[in-house]
mmCIF file of C-alpha atoms and ligand atoms in Angstrom:
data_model
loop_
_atom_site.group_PDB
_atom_site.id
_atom_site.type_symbol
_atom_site.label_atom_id
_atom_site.label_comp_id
_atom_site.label_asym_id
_atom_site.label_seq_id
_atom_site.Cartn_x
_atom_site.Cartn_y
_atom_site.Cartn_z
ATOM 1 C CA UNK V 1082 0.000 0.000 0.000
ATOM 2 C CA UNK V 1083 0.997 3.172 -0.702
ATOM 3 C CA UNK V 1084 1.655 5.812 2.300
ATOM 4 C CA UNK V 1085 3.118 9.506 1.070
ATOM 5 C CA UNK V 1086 5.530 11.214 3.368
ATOM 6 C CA UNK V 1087 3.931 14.483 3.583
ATOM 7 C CA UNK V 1088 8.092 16.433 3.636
ATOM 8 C CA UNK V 1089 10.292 17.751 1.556
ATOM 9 C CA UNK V 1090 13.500 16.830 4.148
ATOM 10 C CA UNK V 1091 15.069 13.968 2.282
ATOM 11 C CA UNK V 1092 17.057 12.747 5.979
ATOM 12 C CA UNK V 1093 12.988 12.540 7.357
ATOM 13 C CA UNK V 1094 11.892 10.793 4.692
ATOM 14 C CA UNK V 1095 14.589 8.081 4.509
ATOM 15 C CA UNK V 1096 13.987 7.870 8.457
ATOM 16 C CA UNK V 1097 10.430 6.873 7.910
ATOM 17 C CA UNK V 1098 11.176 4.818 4.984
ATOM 18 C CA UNK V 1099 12.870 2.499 7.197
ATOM 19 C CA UNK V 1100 10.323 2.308 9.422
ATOM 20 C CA UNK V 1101 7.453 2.301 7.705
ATOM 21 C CA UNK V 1102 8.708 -0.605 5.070
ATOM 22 C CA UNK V 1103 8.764 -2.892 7.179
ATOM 23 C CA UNK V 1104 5.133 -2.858 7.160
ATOM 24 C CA UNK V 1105 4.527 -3.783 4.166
ATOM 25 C CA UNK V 1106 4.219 -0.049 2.953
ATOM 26 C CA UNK V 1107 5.558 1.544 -0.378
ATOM 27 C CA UNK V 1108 7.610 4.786 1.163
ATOM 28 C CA UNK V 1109 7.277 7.345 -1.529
ATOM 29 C CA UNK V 1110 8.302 11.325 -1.023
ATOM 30 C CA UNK V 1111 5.811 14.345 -1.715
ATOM 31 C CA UNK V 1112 8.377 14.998 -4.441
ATOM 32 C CA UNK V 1113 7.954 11.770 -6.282
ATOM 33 C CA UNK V 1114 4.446 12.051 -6.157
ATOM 34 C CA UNK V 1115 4.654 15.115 -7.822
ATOM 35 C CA UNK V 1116 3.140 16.976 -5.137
ATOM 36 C CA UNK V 1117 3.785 20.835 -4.861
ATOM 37 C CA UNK V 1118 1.727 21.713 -1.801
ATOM 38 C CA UNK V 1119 3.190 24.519 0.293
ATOM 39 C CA UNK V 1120 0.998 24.086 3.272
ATOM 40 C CA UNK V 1121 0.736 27.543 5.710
ATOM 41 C CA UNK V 1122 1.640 26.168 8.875
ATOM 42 C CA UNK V 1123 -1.141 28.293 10.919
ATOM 43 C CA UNK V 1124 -2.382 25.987 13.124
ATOM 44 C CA UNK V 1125 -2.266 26.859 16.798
ATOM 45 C CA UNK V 1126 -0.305 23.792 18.481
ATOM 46 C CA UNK V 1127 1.661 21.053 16.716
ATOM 47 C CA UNK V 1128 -1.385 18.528 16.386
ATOM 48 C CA UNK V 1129 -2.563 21.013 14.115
ATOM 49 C CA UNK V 1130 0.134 21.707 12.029
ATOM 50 C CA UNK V 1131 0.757 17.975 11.577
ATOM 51 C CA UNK V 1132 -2.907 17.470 10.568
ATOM 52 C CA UNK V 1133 -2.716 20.717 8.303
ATOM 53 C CA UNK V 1134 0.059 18.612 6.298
ATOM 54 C CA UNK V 1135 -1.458 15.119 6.084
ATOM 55 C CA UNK V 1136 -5.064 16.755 4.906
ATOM 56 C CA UNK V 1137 -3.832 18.626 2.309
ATOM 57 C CA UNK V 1138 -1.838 15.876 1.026
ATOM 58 C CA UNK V 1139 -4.636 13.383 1.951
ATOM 59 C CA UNK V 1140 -7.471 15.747 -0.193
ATOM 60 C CA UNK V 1141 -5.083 15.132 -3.484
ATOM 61 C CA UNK V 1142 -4.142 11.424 -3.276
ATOM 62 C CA UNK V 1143 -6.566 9.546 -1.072
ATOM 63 C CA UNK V 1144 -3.423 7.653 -0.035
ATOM 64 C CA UNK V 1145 -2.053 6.566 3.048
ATOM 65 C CA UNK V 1146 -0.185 9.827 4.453
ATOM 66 C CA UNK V 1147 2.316 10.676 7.290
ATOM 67 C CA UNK V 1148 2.833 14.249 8.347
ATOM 68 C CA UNK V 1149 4.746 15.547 11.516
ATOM 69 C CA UNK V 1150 5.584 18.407 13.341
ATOM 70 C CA UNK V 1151 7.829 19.039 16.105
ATOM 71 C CA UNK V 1152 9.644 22.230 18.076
ATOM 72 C CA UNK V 1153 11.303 23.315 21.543
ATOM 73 C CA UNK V 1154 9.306 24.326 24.414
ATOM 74 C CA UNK V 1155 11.736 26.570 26.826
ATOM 75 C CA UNK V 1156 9.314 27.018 30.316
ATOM 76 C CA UNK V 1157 10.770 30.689 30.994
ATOM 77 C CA UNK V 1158 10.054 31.943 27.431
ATOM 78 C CA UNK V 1159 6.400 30.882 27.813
ATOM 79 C CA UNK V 1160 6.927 27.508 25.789
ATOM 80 C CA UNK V 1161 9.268 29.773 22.789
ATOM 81 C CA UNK V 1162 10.526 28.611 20.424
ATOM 82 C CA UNK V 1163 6.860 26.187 20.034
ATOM 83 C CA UNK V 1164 5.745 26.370 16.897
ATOM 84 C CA UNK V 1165 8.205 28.575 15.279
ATOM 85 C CA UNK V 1166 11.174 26.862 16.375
ATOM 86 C CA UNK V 1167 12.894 26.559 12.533
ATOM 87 C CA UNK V 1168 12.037 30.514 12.396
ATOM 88 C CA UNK V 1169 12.875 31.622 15.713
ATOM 89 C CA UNK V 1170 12.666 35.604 15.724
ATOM 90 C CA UNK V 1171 13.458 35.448 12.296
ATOM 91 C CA UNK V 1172 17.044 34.833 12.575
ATOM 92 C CA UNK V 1173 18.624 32.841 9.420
ATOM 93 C CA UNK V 1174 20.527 29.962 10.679
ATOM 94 C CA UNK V 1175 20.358 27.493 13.450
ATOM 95 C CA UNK V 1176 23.587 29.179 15.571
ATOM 96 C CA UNK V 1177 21.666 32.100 15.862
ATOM 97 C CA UNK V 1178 18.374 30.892 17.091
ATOM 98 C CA UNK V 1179 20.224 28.703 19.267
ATOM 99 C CA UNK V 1180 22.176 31.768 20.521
ATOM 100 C CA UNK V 1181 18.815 33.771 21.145
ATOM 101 C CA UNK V 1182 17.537 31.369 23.095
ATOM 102 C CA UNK V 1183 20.566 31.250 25.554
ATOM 103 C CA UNK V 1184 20.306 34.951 25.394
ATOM 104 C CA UNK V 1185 16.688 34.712 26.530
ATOM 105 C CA UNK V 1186 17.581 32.606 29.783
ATOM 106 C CA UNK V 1187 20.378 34.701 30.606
ATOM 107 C CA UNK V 1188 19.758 35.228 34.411
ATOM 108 C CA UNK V 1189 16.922 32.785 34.975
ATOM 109 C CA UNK V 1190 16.714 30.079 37.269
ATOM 110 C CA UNK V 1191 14.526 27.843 35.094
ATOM 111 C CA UNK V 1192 16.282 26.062 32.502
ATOM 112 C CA UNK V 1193 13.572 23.315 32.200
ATOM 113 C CA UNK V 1194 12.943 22.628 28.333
ATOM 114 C CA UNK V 1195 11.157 19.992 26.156
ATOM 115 C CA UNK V 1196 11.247 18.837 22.763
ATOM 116 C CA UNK V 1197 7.633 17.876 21.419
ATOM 117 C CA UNK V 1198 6.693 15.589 18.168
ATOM 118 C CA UNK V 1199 3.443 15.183 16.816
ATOM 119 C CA UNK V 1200 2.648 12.731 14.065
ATOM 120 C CA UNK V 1201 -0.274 12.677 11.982
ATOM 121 C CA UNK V 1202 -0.913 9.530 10.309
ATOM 122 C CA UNK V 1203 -4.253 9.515 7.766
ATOM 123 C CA UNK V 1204 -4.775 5.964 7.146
ATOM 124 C CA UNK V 1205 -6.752 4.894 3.357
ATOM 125 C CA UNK V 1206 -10.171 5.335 4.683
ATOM 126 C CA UNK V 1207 -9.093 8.867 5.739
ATOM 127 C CA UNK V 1208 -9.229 8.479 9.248
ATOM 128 C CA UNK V 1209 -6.694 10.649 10.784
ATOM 129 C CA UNK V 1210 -4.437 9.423 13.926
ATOM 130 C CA UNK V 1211 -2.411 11.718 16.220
ATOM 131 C CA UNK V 1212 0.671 10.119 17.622
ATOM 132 C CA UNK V 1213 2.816 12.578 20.360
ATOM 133 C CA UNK V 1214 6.311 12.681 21.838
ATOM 134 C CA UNK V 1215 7.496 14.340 24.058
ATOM 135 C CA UNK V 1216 11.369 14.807 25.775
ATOM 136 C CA UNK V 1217 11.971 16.922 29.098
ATOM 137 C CA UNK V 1218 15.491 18.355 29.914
ATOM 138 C CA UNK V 1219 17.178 21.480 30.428
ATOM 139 C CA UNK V 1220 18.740 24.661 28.390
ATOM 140 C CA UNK V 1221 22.910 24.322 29.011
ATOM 141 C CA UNK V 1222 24.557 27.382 29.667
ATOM 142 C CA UNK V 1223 26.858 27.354 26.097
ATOM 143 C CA UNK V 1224 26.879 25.465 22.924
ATOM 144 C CA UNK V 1225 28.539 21.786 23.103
ATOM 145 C CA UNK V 1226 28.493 18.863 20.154
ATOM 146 C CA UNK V 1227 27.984 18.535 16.403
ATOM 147 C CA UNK V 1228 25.735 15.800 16.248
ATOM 148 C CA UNK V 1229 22.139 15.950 15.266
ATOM 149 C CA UNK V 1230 20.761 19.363 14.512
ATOM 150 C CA UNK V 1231 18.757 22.424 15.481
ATOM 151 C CA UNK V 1232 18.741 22.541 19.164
ATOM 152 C CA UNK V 1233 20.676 19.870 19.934
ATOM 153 C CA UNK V 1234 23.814 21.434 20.827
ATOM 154 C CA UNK V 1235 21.880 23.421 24.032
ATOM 155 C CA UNK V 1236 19.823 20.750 25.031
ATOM 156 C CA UNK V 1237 20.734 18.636 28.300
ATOM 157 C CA UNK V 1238 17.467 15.897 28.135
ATOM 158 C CA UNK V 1239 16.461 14.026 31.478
ATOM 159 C CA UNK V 1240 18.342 10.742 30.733
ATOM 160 C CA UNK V 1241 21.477 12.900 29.053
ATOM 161 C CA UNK V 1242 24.006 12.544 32.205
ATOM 162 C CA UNK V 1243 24.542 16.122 31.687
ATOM 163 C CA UNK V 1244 25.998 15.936 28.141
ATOM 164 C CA UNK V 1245 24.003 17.953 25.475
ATOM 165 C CA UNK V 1246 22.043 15.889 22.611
ATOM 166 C CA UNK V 1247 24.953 16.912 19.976
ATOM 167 C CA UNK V 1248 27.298 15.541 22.106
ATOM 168 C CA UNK V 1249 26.095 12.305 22.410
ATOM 169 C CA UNK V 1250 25.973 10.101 19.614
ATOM 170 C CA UNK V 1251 23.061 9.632 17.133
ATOM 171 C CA UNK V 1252 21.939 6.104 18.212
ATOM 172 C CA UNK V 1253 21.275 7.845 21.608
ATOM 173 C CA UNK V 1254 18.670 10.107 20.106
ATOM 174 C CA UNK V 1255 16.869 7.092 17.753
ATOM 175 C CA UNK V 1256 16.238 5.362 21.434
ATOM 176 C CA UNK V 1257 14.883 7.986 23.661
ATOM 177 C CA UNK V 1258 13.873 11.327 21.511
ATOM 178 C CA UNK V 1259 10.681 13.265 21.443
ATOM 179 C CA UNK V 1260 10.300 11.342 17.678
ATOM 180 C CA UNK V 1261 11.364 8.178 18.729
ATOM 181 C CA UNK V 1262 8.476 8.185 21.190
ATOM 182 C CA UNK V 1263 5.889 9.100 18.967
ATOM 183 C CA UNK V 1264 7.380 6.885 16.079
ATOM 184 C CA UNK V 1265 6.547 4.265 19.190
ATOM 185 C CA UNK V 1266 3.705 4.896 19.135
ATOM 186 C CA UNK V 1267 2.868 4.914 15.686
ATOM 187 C CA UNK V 1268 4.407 1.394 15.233
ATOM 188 C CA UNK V 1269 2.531 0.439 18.415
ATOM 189 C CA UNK V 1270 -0.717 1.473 16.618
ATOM 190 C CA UNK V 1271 0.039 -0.171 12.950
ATOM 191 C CA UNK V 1272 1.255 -3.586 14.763
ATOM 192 C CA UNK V 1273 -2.623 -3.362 16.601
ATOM 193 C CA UNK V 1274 -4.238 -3.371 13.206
ATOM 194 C CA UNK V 1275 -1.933 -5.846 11.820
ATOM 195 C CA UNK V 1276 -0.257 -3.935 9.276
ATOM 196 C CA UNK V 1277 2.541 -6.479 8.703
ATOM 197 C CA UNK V 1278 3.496 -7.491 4.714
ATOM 198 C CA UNK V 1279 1.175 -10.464 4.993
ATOM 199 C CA UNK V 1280 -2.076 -8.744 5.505
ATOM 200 C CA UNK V 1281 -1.258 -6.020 2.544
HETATM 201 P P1 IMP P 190 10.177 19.883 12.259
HETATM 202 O O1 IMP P 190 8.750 20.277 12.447
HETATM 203 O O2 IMP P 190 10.452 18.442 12.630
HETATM 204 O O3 IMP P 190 10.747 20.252 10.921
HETATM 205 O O4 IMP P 190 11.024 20.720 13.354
HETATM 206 C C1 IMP P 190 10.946 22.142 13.413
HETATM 207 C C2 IMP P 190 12.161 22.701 14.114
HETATM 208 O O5 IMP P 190 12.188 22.253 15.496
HETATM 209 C C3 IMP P 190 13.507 22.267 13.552
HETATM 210 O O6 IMP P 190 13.895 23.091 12.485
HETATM 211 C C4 IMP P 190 14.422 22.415 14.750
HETATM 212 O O7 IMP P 190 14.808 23.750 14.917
HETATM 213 C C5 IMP P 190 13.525 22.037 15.921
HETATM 214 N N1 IMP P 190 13.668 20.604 16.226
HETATM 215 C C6 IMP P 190 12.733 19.625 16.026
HETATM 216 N N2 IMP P 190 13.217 18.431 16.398
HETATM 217 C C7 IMP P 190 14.481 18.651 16.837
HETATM 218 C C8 IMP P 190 15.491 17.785 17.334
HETATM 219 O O8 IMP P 190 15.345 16.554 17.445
HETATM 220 N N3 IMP P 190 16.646 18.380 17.686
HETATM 221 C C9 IMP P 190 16.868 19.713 17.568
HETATM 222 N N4 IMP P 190 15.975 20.556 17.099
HETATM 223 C C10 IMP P 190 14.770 20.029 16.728
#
């Protein structure tokens, strides 16, 4: 069965390629499906945005489609970055919103941070599942690591021992991150109804 990868990100869509074969489901990219949907992300908390994606995709194909969307909650900048964390105050690259953050917290107490991930899944039928992760930790006080991306290198999570996510390697991350829960959950869900090769 077909299932479209509502993303242009070609590292997201191999991720979910991997997972989602396995299920007996033919990965294919918005791209290859000829799709040129810029959706307006305007929804009001990342369910939304997720199920902004899948619809639009879902209203065009009646396939199978998977959507996410995901962002940095910082408690002392009333849950900033959230929704805009790839446009953070505008600024152009990912050192710089990373810097404005730490710039933000300069002088607080709280630290306390969490990564969020929510996956839409619209199955054939067009049913539409929500699927959320989420990852507590803590803002570090400089930039440390070159792994991952985005917030990584300021972001101390719960089971981190301290070290920031871009200093720990990538495997770490696939095991306990914000998407890795939610992807979890997902699989949790499509094992339930028996999506496996055989029943396809
Ligand atoms: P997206 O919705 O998954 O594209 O994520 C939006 C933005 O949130 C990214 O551009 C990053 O700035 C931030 N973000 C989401 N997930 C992560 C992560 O795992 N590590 C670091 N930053 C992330």
């Amino acid at each position: 069965m077909k299932l479209i990868i509502a993303s242009n990100n070609p590292g997201k869509i191999e991720e979910y390629r991997d997972i989602l074969e396995p299920f007996g489901f033919q990965v294919v990219s918005q791209k290859q499906e000829a799709i040129c949907l810029e959706v307006e992300e305007t929804g009001t908390t990342f369910e939304e945005n997720a199920l902004l994606k899948a619809r639009a995709i879902y209203e065009n194909t009646h396939c199978c489609v998977i959507s996410d969307d995901s962002g940095l909650e910082v408690e002392a900048l009333g849950g900033e970055p959230g929704l805009y964390s790839a446009r953070y105050k505008g600024l152009p690259t990912e050192h710089e919103r990373r810097l404005a953050v730490l710039e933000g917290l300069k002088g607080s107490d709280n630290r306390k941070a969490r990564f969020v991930t929510c996956i839409c899944f619209i199955d054939e039928s067009g049913q539409e599942h929500l699927f959320t992760g989420e990852w507590n930790g803590v803002i570090a006080e400089k930039e440390e690591g070159s792994n991952g991306f985005g917030y990584d290198p300021i972001f101390i999570s719960e089971d981190g021992n301290g070290r920031t996510t871009a200093s720990l390697p990538i495997s770490f991350k696939e095991k306990y991150s914000h998407r890795a829960k939610a992807v979890e959950k997902l699989m949790a869900y499509l094992k339930l109804l028996r999506f496996t090769p055989s029943h396809l």
